[in-house]
PDB file of C-alpha atoms in Angstrom:
ATOM      1  CA  UNK A  24     -29.047  -6.520  22.295  1.00  0.00           C
ATOM      2  CA  UNK A  25     -31.703  -8.911  23.644  1.00  0.00           C
ATOM      3  CA  UNK A  26     -34.193  -8.064  20.914  1.00  0.00           C
ATOM      4  CA  UNK A  27     -31.487  -8.429  18.292  1.00  0.00           C
ATOM      5  CA  UNK A  28     -30.586 -11.857  19.661  1.00  0.00           C
ATOM      6  CA  UNK A  29     -34.234 -12.860  19.345  1.00  0.00           C
ATOM      7  CA  UNK A  30     -34.253 -11.776  15.713  1.00  0.00           C
ATOM      8  CA  UNK A  31     -31.039 -13.665  15.062  1.00  0.00           C
ATOM      9  CA  UNK A  32     -32.488 -16.790  16.642  1.00  0.00           C
ATOM     10  CA  UNK A  33     -35.593 -16.390  14.504  1.00  0.00           C
ATOM     11  CA  UNK A  34     -33.372 -16.104  11.428  1.00  0.00           C
ATOM     12  CA  UNK A  35     -31.690 -19.345  12.438  1.00  0.00           C
ATOM     13  CA  UNK A  36     -35.028 -21.135  12.778  1.00  0.00           C
ATOM     14  CA  UNK A  37     -36.052 -19.934   9.312  1.00  0.00           C
ATOM     15  CA  UNK A  38     -32.826 -21.195   7.768  1.00  0.00           C
ATOM     16  CA  UNK A  39     -32.520 -24.529   9.540  1.00  0.00           C
ATOM     17  CA  UNK A  40     -35.563 -25.979   7.815  1.00  0.00           C
ATOM     18  CA  UNK A  41     -34.444 -25.043   4.305  1.00  0.00           C
ATOM     19  CA  UNK A  42     -32.195 -28.058   3.655  1.00  0.00           C
ATOM     20  CA  UNK A  43     -30.100 -26.761   0.725  1.00  0.00           C
ATOM     21  CA  UNK A  44     -29.960 -23.091  -0.297  1.00  0.00           C
ATOM     22  CA  UNK A  45     -28.556 -20.989  -3.095  1.00  0.00           C
ATOM     23  CA  UNK A  46     -27.642 -17.447  -2.026  1.00  0.00           C
ATOM     24  CA  UNK A  47     -27.559 -14.510  -4.438  1.00  0.00           C
ATOM     25  CA  UNK A  48     -24.218 -13.165  -3.232  1.00  0.00           C
ATOM     26  CA  UNK A  49     -22.986  -9.652  -3.971  1.00  0.00           C
ATOM     27  CA  UNK A  50     -20.334  -9.381  -1.275  1.00  0.00           C
ATOM     28  CA  UNK A  51     -22.268  -6.631   0.504  1.00  0.00           C
ATOM     29  CA  UNK A  52     -23.065  -6.736   4.203  1.00  0.00           C
ATOM     30  CA  UNK A  53     -26.641  -8.023   3.776  1.00  0.00           C
ATOM     31  CA  UNK A  54     -25.978 -10.999   1.510  1.00  0.00           C
ATOM     32  CA  UNK A  55     -22.814 -11.822   3.475  1.00  0.00           C
ATOM     33  CA  UNK A  56     -24.835 -12.166   6.669  1.00  0.00           C
ATOM     34  CA  UNK A  57     -27.336 -14.408   4.865  1.00  0.00           C
ATOM     35  CA  UNK A  58     -24.496 -16.554   3.542  1.00  0.00           C
ATOM     36  CA  UNK A  59     -22.734 -16.865   6.903  1.00  0.00           C
ATOM     37  CA  UNK A  60     -25.870 -17.676   8.885  1.00  0.00           C
ATOM     38  CA  UNK A  61     -26.942 -20.229   6.272  1.00  0.00           C
ATOM     39  CA  UNK A  62     -23.526 -21.828   6.585  1.00  0.00           C
ATOM     40  CA  UNK A  63     -23.862 -21.953  10.373  1.00  0.00           C
ATOM     41  CA  UNK A  64     -27.330 -23.493  10.312  1.00  0.00           C
ATOM     42  CA  UNK A  65     -27.068 -25.811   7.311  1.00  0.00           C
ATOM     43  CA  UNK A  66     -23.364 -26.540   6.910  1.00  0.00           C
ATOM     44  CA  UNK A  67     -21.084 -25.423   4.091  1.00  0.00           C
ATOM     45  CA  UNK A  68     -21.971 -28.447   1.969  1.00  0.00           C
ATOM     46  CA  UNK A  69     -25.600 -27.295   1.749  1.00  0.00           C
ATOM     47  CA  UNK A  70     -24.945 -23.670   0.791  1.00  0.00           C
ATOM     48  CA  UNK A  71     -23.973 -22.295  -2.605  1.00  0.00           C
ATOM     49  CA  UNK A  72     -22.928 -18.675  -3.167  1.00  0.00           C
ATOM     50  CA  UNK A  73     -23.828 -17.499  -6.658  1.00  0.00           C
ATOM     51  CA  UNK A  74     -22.001 -14.376  -7.807  1.00  0.00           C
ATOM     52  CA  UNK A  75     -23.512 -12.796 -10.898  1.00  0.00           C
ATOM     53  CA  UNK A  76     -21.514 -10.642 -13.296  1.00  0.00           C
ATOM     54  CA  UNK A  77     -23.280  -7.916 -15.263  1.00  0.00           C
ATOM     55  CA  UNK A  78     -22.297  -4.893 -17.341  1.00  0.00           C
ATOM     56  CA  UNK A  79     -23.999  -2.749 -14.691  1.00  0.00           C
ATOM     57  CA  UNK A  80     -21.846  -3.859 -11.756  1.00  0.00           C
ATOM     58  CA  UNK A  81     -18.157  -3.303 -11.178  1.00  0.00           C
ATOM     59  CA  UNK A  82     -15.802  -6.178 -11.922  1.00  0.00           C
ATOM     60  CA  UNK A  83     -14.004  -5.330  -8.662  1.00  0.00           C
ATOM     61  CA  UNK A  84     -17.239  -6.010  -6.750  1.00  0.00           C
ATOM     62  CA  UNK A  85     -17.626  -9.344  -8.539  1.00  0.00           C
ATOM     63  CA  UNK A  86     -14.051 -10.404  -7.800  1.00  0.00           C
ATOM     64  CA  UNK A  87     -14.355  -9.272  -4.185  1.00  0.00           C
ATOM     65  CA  UNK A  88     -17.538 -11.305  -3.681  1.00  0.00           C
ATOM     66  CA  UNK A  89     -15.935 -14.457  -5.085  1.00  0.00           C
ATOM     67  CA  UNK A  90     -12.905 -14.038  -2.836  1.00  0.00           C
ATOM     68  CA  UNK A  91     -15.045 -13.385   0.249  1.00  0.00           C
ATOM     69  CA  UNK A  92     -17.202 -16.486  -0.269  1.00  0.00           C
ATOM     70  CA  UNK A  93     -14.065 -18.581  -0.713  1.00  0.00           C
ATOM     71  CA  UNK A  94     -12.589 -17.006   2.415  1.00  0.00           C
ATOM     72  CA  UNK A  95     -15.712 -18.060   4.322  1.00  0.00           C
ATOM     73  CA  UNK A  96     -15.236 -21.620   3.092  1.00  0.00           C
ATOM     74  CA  UNK A  97     -18.358 -21.719   0.951  1.00  0.00           C
ATOM     75  CA  UNK A  98     -18.677 -23.133  -2.548  1.00  0.00           C
ATOM     76  CA  UNK A  99     -18.944 -20.414  -5.188  1.00  0.00           C
ATOM     77  CA  UNK A 100     -20.564 -20.499  -8.595  1.00  0.00           C
ATOM     78  CA  UNK A 101     -19.759 -17.667 -10.988  1.00  0.00           C
ATOM     79  CA  UNK A 102     -22.295 -16.774 -13.654  1.00  0.00           C
ATOM     80  CA  UNK A 103     -23.368 -13.766 -15.688  1.00  0.00           C
ATOM     81  CA  UNK A 104     -26.357 -12.000 -17.168  1.00  0.00           C
ATOM     82  CA  UNK A 105     -26.445  -9.505 -20.048  1.00  0.00           C
ATOM     83  CA  UNK A 106     -28.679  -6.705 -18.875  1.00  0.00           C
ATOM     84  CA  UNK A 107     -27.991  -4.280 -21.711  1.00  0.00           C
ATOM     85  CA  UNK A 108     -29.244  -6.860 -24.215  1.00  0.00           C
ATOM     86  CA  UNK A 109     -32.690  -6.628 -22.597  1.00  0.00           C
ATOM     87  CA  UNK A 110     -34.448  -3.631 -24.126  1.00  0.00           C
ATOM     88  CA  UNK A 111     -36.696  -3.295 -21.083  1.00  0.00           C
ATOM     89  CA  UNK A 112     -33.589  -2.677 -18.993  1.00  0.00           C
ATOM     90  CA  UNK A 113     -31.564  -0.671 -21.504  1.00  0.00           C
ATOM     91  CA  UNK A 114     -34.325   1.887 -22.122  1.00  0.00           C
ATOM     92  CA  UNK A 115     -33.883   2.936 -18.485  1.00  0.00           C
ATOM     93  CA  UNK A 116     -37.345   3.655 -17.143  1.00  0.00           C
ATOM     94  CA  UNK A 117     -38.470   3.156 -13.521  1.00  0.00           C
ATOM     95  CA  UNK A 118     -39.795  -0.229 -14.689  1.00  0.00           C
ATOM     96  CA  UNK A 119     -36.277  -1.232 -15.727  1.00  0.00           C
ATOM     97  CA  UNK A 120     -35.435  -2.104 -12.125  1.00  0.00           C
ATOM     98  CA  UNK A 121     -38.202  -4.692 -12.174  1.00  0.00           C
ATOM     99  CA  UNK A 122     -36.913  -6.273 -15.391  1.00  0.00           C
ATOM    100  CA  UNK A 123     -33.344  -6.248 -14.078  1.00  0.00           C
ATOM    101  CA  UNK A 124     -34.337  -8.216 -10.988  1.00  0.00           C
ATOM    102  CA  UNK A 125     -36.604 -10.466 -13.048  1.00  0.00           C
ATOM    103  CA  UNK A 126     -33.632 -11.425 -15.221  1.00  0.00           C
ATOM    104  CA  UNK A 127     -31.500 -12.061 -12.132  1.00  0.00           C
ATOM    105  CA  UNK A 128     -34.039 -14.210 -10.294  1.00  0.00           C
ATOM    106  CA  UNK A 129     -34.800 -16.170 -13.458  1.00  0.00           C
ATOM    107  CA  UNK A 130     -31.118 -17.103 -13.729  1.00  0.00           C
ATOM    108  CA  UNK A 131     -30.922 -18.011 -10.034  1.00  0.00           C
ATOM    109  CA  UNK A 132     -34.040 -20.182 -10.197  1.00  0.00           C
ATOM    110  CA  UNK A 133     -32.665 -21.951 -13.249  1.00  0.00           C
ATOM    111  CA  UNK A 134     -29.441 -22.757 -11.389  1.00  0.00           C
ATOM    112  CA  UNK A 135     -31.279 -23.874  -8.255  1.00  0.00           C
ATOM    113  CA  UNK A 136     -33.401 -26.289 -10.273  1.00  0.00           C
ATOM    114  CA  UNK A 137     -30.444 -27.653 -12.232  1.00  0.00           C
ATOM    115  CA  UNK A 138     -28.247 -28.128  -9.153  1.00  0.00           C
ATOM    116  CA  UNK A 139     -30.852 -29.331  -6.686  1.00  0.00           C
ATOM    117  CA  UNK A 140     -31.180 -26.452  -4.235  1.00  0.00           C
ATOM    118  CA  UNK A 141     -34.478 -26.008  -2.422  1.00  0.00           C
ATOM    119  CA  UNK A 142     -34.517 -22.235  -2.027  1.00  0.00           C
ATOM    120  CA  UNK A 143     -33.062 -19.102  -3.589  1.00  0.00           C
ATOM    121  CA  UNK A 144     -32.151 -16.529  -0.913  1.00  0.00           C
ATOM    122  CA  UNK A 145     -31.382 -12.844  -1.334  1.00  0.00           C
ATOM    123  CA  UNK A 146     -30.213 -10.066   0.975  1.00  0.00           C
ATOM    124  CA  UNK A 147     -33.283  -7.812   1.030  1.00  0.00           C
ATOM    125  CA  UNK A 148     -33.782  -6.129   4.419  1.00  0.00           C
ATOM    126  CA  UNK A 149     -36.605  -4.270   6.131  1.00  0.00           C
ATOM    127  CA  UNK A 150     -35.253  -0.887   5.026  1.00  0.00           C
ATOM    128  CA  UNK A 151     -35.941  -1.900   1.424  1.00  0.00           C
ATOM    129  CA  UNK A 152     -39.678  -1.872   2.108  1.00  0.00           C
ATOM    130  CA  UNK A 153     -39.522   1.896   2.692  1.00  0.00           C
ATOM    131  CA  UNK A 154     -37.563   2.624  -0.486  1.00  0.00           C
ATOM    132  CA  UNK A 155     -38.405   2.591  -4.190  1.00  0.00           C
ATOM    133  CA  UNK A 156     -37.790  -1.089  -4.937  1.00  0.00           C
ATOM    134  CA  UNK A 157     -39.636  -2.481  -7.985  1.00  0.00           C
ATOM    135  CA  UNK A 158     -37.353  -5.488  -7.616  1.00  0.00           C
ATOM    136  CA  UNK A 159     -39.464  -6.645  -4.677  1.00  0.00           C
ATOM    137  CA  UNK A 160     -42.235  -7.519  -7.113  1.00  0.00           C
ATOM    138  CA  UNK A 161     -39.821  -9.586  -9.222  1.00  0.00           C
ATOM    139  CA  UNK A 162     -38.568 -11.314  -6.062  1.00  0.00           C
ATOM    140  CA  UNK A 163     -42.087 -12.260  -5.019  1.00  0.00           C
ATOM    141  CA  UNK A 164     -43.009 -13.513  -8.496  1.00  0.00           C
ATOM    142  CA  UNK A 165     -39.872 -15.655  -8.595  1.00  0.00           C
ATOM    143  CA  UNK A 166     -40.546 -17.198  -5.187  1.00  0.00           C
ATOM    144  CA  UNK A 167     -37.163 -16.184  -3.781  1.00  0.00           C
ATOM    145  CA  UNK A 168     -36.848 -15.786  -0.013  1.00  0.00           C
ATOM    146  CA  UNK A 169     -35.654 -12.625   1.731  1.00  0.00           C
ATOM    147  CA  UNK A 170     -34.813 -14.224   5.070  1.00  0.00           C
ATOM    148  CA  UNK A 171     -33.497 -11.009   6.647  1.00  0.00           C
ATOM    149  CA  UNK A 172     -36.873  -9.404   6.012  1.00  0.00           C
ATOM    150  CA  UNK A 173     -38.613 -12.481   7.370  1.00  0.00           C
ATOM    151  CA  UNK A 174     -36.569 -12.039  10.559  1.00  0.00           C
ATOM    152  CA  UNK A 175     -37.509  -8.316  10.647  1.00  0.00           C
ATOM    153  CA  UNK A 176     -33.889  -7.152  10.401  1.00  0.00           C
ATOM    154  CA  UNK A 177     -32.896  -3.577   9.556  1.00  0.00           C
ATOM    155  CA  UNK A 178     -29.561  -2.355   8.181  1.00  0.00           C
ATOM    156  CA  UNK A 179     -28.270  -1.173  11.554  1.00  0.00           C
ATOM    157  CA  UNK A 180     -29.045  -4.580  13.052  1.00  0.00           C
ATOM    158  CA  UNK A 181     -27.491  -6.410  10.109  1.00  0.00           C
ATOM    159  CA  UNK A 182     -24.279  -4.462  10.671  1.00  0.00           C
ATOM    160  CA  UNK A 183     -24.337  -5.230  14.411  1.00  0.00           C
ATOM    161  CA  UNK A 184     -24.766  -8.965  13.809  1.00  0.00           C
ATOM    162  CA  UNK A 185     -22.108  -8.936  11.099  1.00  0.00           C
ATOM    163  CA  UNK A 186     -19.630  -7.198  13.389  1.00  0.00           C
ATOM    164  CA  UNK A 187     -20.376  -9.734  16.128  1.00  0.00           C
ATOM    165  CA  UNK A 188     -19.638 -12.522  13.624  1.00  0.00           C
ATOM    166  CA  UNK A 189     -16.429 -10.703  12.624  1.00  0.00           C
ATOM    167  CA  UNK A 190     -17.469 -10.490   8.988  1.00  0.00           C
ATOM    168  CA  UNK A 191     -14.970  -8.234   7.199  1.00  0.00           C
ATOM    169  CA  UNK A 192     -17.676  -6.318   5.331  1.00  0.00           C
ATOM    170  CA  UNK A 193     -19.771  -5.390   8.399  1.00  0.00           C
ATOM    171  CA  UNK A 194     -19.216  -1.651   7.748  1.00  0.00           C
ATOM    172  CA  UNK A 195     -18.871  -1.784   3.962  1.00  0.00           C
ATOM    173  CA  UNK A 196     -20.665   1.107   2.186  1.00  0.00           C
ATOM    174  CA  UNK A 197     -23.751   0.199   0.194  1.00  0.00           C
ATOM    175  CA  UNK A 198     -23.323  -0.489  -3.499  1.00  0.00           C
ATOM    176  CA  UNK A 199     -25.824  -0.354  -6.331  1.00  0.00           C
ATOM    177  CA  UNK A 200     -26.189  -0.935 -10.043  1.00  0.00           C
ATOM    178  CA  UNK A 201     -24.318   1.660 -12.081  1.00  0.00           C
ATOM    179  CA  UNK A 202     -27.590   2.275 -13.902  1.00  0.00           C
ATOM    180  CA  UNK A 203     -28.642   4.323 -10.883  1.00  0.00           C
ATOM    181  CA  UNK A 204     -26.245   7.071 -12.052  1.00  0.00           C
ATOM    182  CA  UNK A 205     -28.103   7.661 -15.332  1.00  0.00           C
ATOM    183  CA  UNK A 206     -31.342   9.747 -15.497  1.00  0.00           C
ATOM    184  CA  UNK A 207     -34.533   7.903 -16.386  1.00  0.00           C
ATOM    185  CA  UNK A 208     -35.306   8.102 -20.085  1.00  0.00           C
ATOM    186  CA  UNK A 209     -31.633   8.157 -21.102  1.00  0.00           C
ATOM    187  CA  UNK A 210     -30.819   4.849 -22.765  1.00  0.00           C
ATOM    188  CA  UNK A 211     -28.142   2.823 -21.062  1.00  0.00           C
ATOM    189  CA  UNK A 212     -25.029   1.807 -22.960  1.00  0.00           C
ATOM    190  CA  UNK A 213     -21.550   0.613 -22.095  1.00  0.00           C
ATOM    191  CA  UNK A 214     -19.942   4.005 -22.797  1.00  0.00           C
ATOM    192  CA  UNK A 215     -22.056   5.880 -20.226  1.00  0.00           C
ATOM    193  CA  UNK A 216     -21.682   3.105 -17.672  1.00  0.00           C
ATOM    194  CA  UNK A 217     -17.908   3.029 -18.052  1.00  0.00           C
ATOM    195  CA  UNK A 218     -17.738   6.836 -17.890  1.00  0.00           C
ATOM    196  CA  UNK A 219     -19.376   7.045 -14.455  1.00  0.00           C
ATOM    197  CA  UNK A 220     -17.601   3.907 -13.275  1.00  0.00           C
ATOM    198  CA  UNK A 221     -14.147   5.324 -14.009  1.00  0.00           C
ATOM    199  CA  UNK A 222     -15.090   8.697 -12.519  1.00  0.00           C
ATOM    200  CA  UNK A 223     -16.243   7.120  -9.261  1.00  0.00           C
ATOM    201  CA  UNK A 224     -13.207   4.877  -9.016  1.00  0.00           C
ATOM    202  CA  UNK A 225     -10.910   7.879  -9.444  1.00  0.00           C
ATOM    203  CA  UNK A 226     -12.639   9.908  -6.736  1.00  0.00           C
ATOM    204  CA  UNK A 227     -12.775   6.876  -4.473  1.00  0.00           C
ATOM    205  CA  UNK A 228      -9.003   6.522  -4.700  1.00  0.00           C
ATOM    206  CA  UNK A 229      -8.700  10.080  -3.368  1.00  0.00           C
ATOM    207  CA  UNK A 230     -10.113   8.813  -0.091  1.00  0.00           C
ATOM    208  CA  UNK A 231     -13.879   9.213  -0.457  1.00  0.00           C
ATOM    209  CA  UNK A 232     -15.553   5.922   0.453  1.00  0.00           C
ATOM    210  CA  UNK A 233     -19.097   6.907  -0.439  1.00  0.00           C
ATOM    211  CA  UNK A 234     -19.264   8.609  -3.814  1.00  0.00           C
ATOM    212  CA  UNK A 235     -21.725   8.752  -6.686  1.00  0.00           C
ATOM    213  CA  UNK A 236     -21.167  10.432 -10.046  1.00  0.00           C
ATOM    214  CA  UNK A 237     -24.549  11.122 -11.606  1.00  0.00           C
ATOM    215  CA  UNK A 238     -24.515  11.417 -15.397  1.00  0.00           C
ATOM    216  CA  UNK A 239     -26.288  14.447 -16.911  1.00  0.00           C
ATOM    217  CA  UNK A 240     -25.086  14.429 -20.523  1.00  0.00           C
ATOM    218  CA  UNK A 241     -22.149  16.873 -20.545  1.00  0.00           C
ATOM    219  CA  UNK A 242     -22.266  17.395 -16.775  1.00  0.00           C
ATOM    220  CA  UNK A 243     -21.107  15.127 -13.958  1.00  0.00           C
ATOM    221  CA  UNK A 244     -22.893  15.705 -10.627  1.00  0.00           C
ATOM    222  CA  UNK A 245     -20.775  14.385  -7.765  1.00  0.00           C
ATOM    223  CA  UNK A 246     -22.319  13.245  -4.500  1.00  0.00           C
ATOM    224  CA  UNK A 247     -20.245  12.602  -1.379  1.00  0.00           C
ATOM    225  CA  UNK A 248     -21.245  12.625   2.283  1.00  0.00           C
ATOM    226  CA  UNK A 249     -22.212  16.100   3.440  1.00  0.00           C
ATOM    227  CA  UNK A 250     -19.340  16.334   5.905  1.00  0.00           C
ATOM    228  CA  UNK A 251     -16.890  15.647   3.060  1.00  0.00           C
ATOM    229  CA  UNK A 252     -18.104  18.301   0.627  1.00  0.00           C
ATOM    230  CA  UNK A 253     -15.498  20.831   1.766  1.00  0.00           C
ATOM    231  CA  UNK A 254     -12.815  18.119   1.594  1.00  0.00           C
ATOM    232  CA  UNK A 255     -13.528  17.188  -1.998  1.00  0.00           C
ATOM    233  CA  UNK A 256     -12.966  20.796  -3.064  1.00  0.00           C
ATOM    234  CA  UNK A 257      -9.315  20.340  -2.140  1.00  0.00           C
ATOM    235  CA  UNK A 258      -9.077  17.972  -5.111  1.00  0.00           C
ATOM    236  CA  UNK A 259     -11.127  20.040  -7.542  1.00  0.00           C
ATOM    237  CA  UNK A 260      -8.308  20.482 -10.084  1.00  0.00           C
ATOM    238  CA  UNK A 261      -7.467  16.767 -10.231  1.00  0.00           C
ATOM    239  CA  UNK A 262     -11.123  15.792 -10.418  1.00  0.00           C
ATOM    240  CA  UNK A 263     -11.889  18.372 -13.090  1.00  0.00           C
ATOM    241  CA  UNK A 264      -9.008  17.203 -15.271  1.00  0.00           C
ATOM    242  CA  UNK A 265      -9.870  13.526 -14.913  1.00  0.00           C
ATOM    243  CA  UNK A 266     -13.596  13.847 -15.537  1.00  0.00           C
ATOM    244  CA  UNK A 267     -13.086  16.116 -18.551  1.00  0.00           C
ATOM    245  CA  UNK A 268     -10.665  13.511 -19.902  1.00  0.00           C
ATOM    246  CA  UNK A 269     -13.463  10.945 -19.430  1.00  0.00           C
ATOM    247  CA  UNK A 270     -15.769  13.025 -21.649  1.00  0.00           C
ATOM    248  CA  UNK A 271     -17.625  15.388 -19.325  1.00  0.00           C
ATOM    249  CA  UNK A 272     -17.550  19.095 -20.158  1.00  0.00           C
ATOM    250  CA  UNK A 273     -18.742  20.269 -16.756  1.00  0.00           C
ATOM    251  CA  UNK A 274     -18.205  18.976 -13.229  1.00  0.00           C
ATOM    252  CA  UNK A 275     -20.407  19.920 -10.274  1.00  0.00           C
ATOM    253  CA  UNK A 276     -20.667  19.051  -6.587  1.00  0.00           C
ATOM    254  CA  UNK A 277     -24.162  18.309  -5.253  1.00  0.00           C
ATOM    255  CA  UNK A 278     -24.535  20.471  -2.136  1.00  0.00           C
ATOM    256  CA  UNK A 279     -27.189  18.147  -0.733  1.00  0.00           C
ATOM    257  CA  UNK A 280     -24.564  15.423  -0.488  1.00  0.00           C
ATOM    258  CA  UNK A 281     -24.915  11.694  -1.059  1.00  0.00           C
ATOM    259  CA  UNK A 282     -28.343  10.118  -0.647  1.00  0.00           C
ATOM    260  CA  UNK A 283     -29.743   6.835  -1.838  1.00  0.00           C
ATOM    261  CA  UNK A 284     -31.707   6.948  -5.078  1.00  0.00           C
ATOM    262  CA  UNK A 285     -31.329  10.642  -5.830  1.00  0.00           C
ATOM    263  CA  UNK A 286     -32.372   9.972  -9.442  1.00  0.00           C
ATOM    264  CA  UNK A 287     -35.790   8.960  -8.096  1.00  0.00           C
ATOM    265  CA  UNK A 288     -36.402  12.439  -6.709  1.00  0.00           C
ATOM    266  CA  UNK A 289     -37.786  13.631 -10.053  1.00  0.00           C
ATOM    267  CA  UNK A 290     -40.437  10.897 -10.194  1.00  0.00           C
ATOM    268  CA  UNK A 291     -44.017  11.778  -9.363  1.00  0.00           C
ATOM    269  CA  UNK A 292     -46.050   9.742  -6.879  1.00  0.00           C
ATOM    270  CA  UNK A 293     -48.016   8.220  -9.751  1.00  0.00           C
ATOM    271  CA  UNK A 294     -44.831   7.190 -11.579  1.00  0.00           C
ATOM    272  CA  UNK A 295     -43.469   5.579  -8.415  1.00  0.00           C
ATOM    273  CA  UNK A 296     -46.700   3.717  -7.795  1.00  0.00           C
ATOM    274  CA  UNK A 297     -46.935   2.536 -11.412  1.00  0.00           C
ATOM    275  CA  UNK A 298     -43.384   1.183 -11.401  1.00  0.00           C
ATOM    276  CA  UNK A 299     -43.859  -0.706  -8.146  1.00  0.00           C
ATOM    277  CA  UNK A 300     -47.218  -2.184  -9.194  1.00  0.00           C
TER     278      UNK A 300
END
């Protein structure tokens, strides 16, 4: 725990010199830790949580983030972006992740300038450097600060610090844009997004915390944790009926289980490199 304390102290030193900060707040464990530590170092009056609504994120996640920031005693600003109106995002290529983050950071920078905040902070962590994250390029171009990365913090450490601070989301499962359920090259639209959204919400209510429904035209490919694959088969009739009612003709269980970014597995090394650069 000594090394983790050193990282936490370093995070505090980074934050304390920032004066007034605007935090891109999703309600996930990473951005919640950023928000709480900024509050501790700078005071609530110098921290603004900005929660951004989009067609590609669940309204429940938006509402939960607003409530959590208010619970922490931090001022909240609610705003929105229209991702599907941006053709670079809607056409759903690996580059679309870059344009999605570019749109987000542009909105955050605009608000920071209008409201007099010195820095825009996000919740990027060290683990993100080892993943396919074209959004990192957009972050760097926008001049936003990833203070958890600057403090060399990994997800496991973020959860440990969050638990120590008694943050209610310390063990919350990771969330991601609903666009990640749609194969590259398939144009995004509200119908597809709502289809996978409703399917995941239904399965989640059956007791599966980590679930992804990947959209493959007529087929839904369900990912849950590997140790829950046998459990989900107990609900196969209910799931089949619901997902067919949502418009899928076929329903499958991915035997590899849930993993982050499974839609990226079909990309070649050159496609990955091109999207990042």
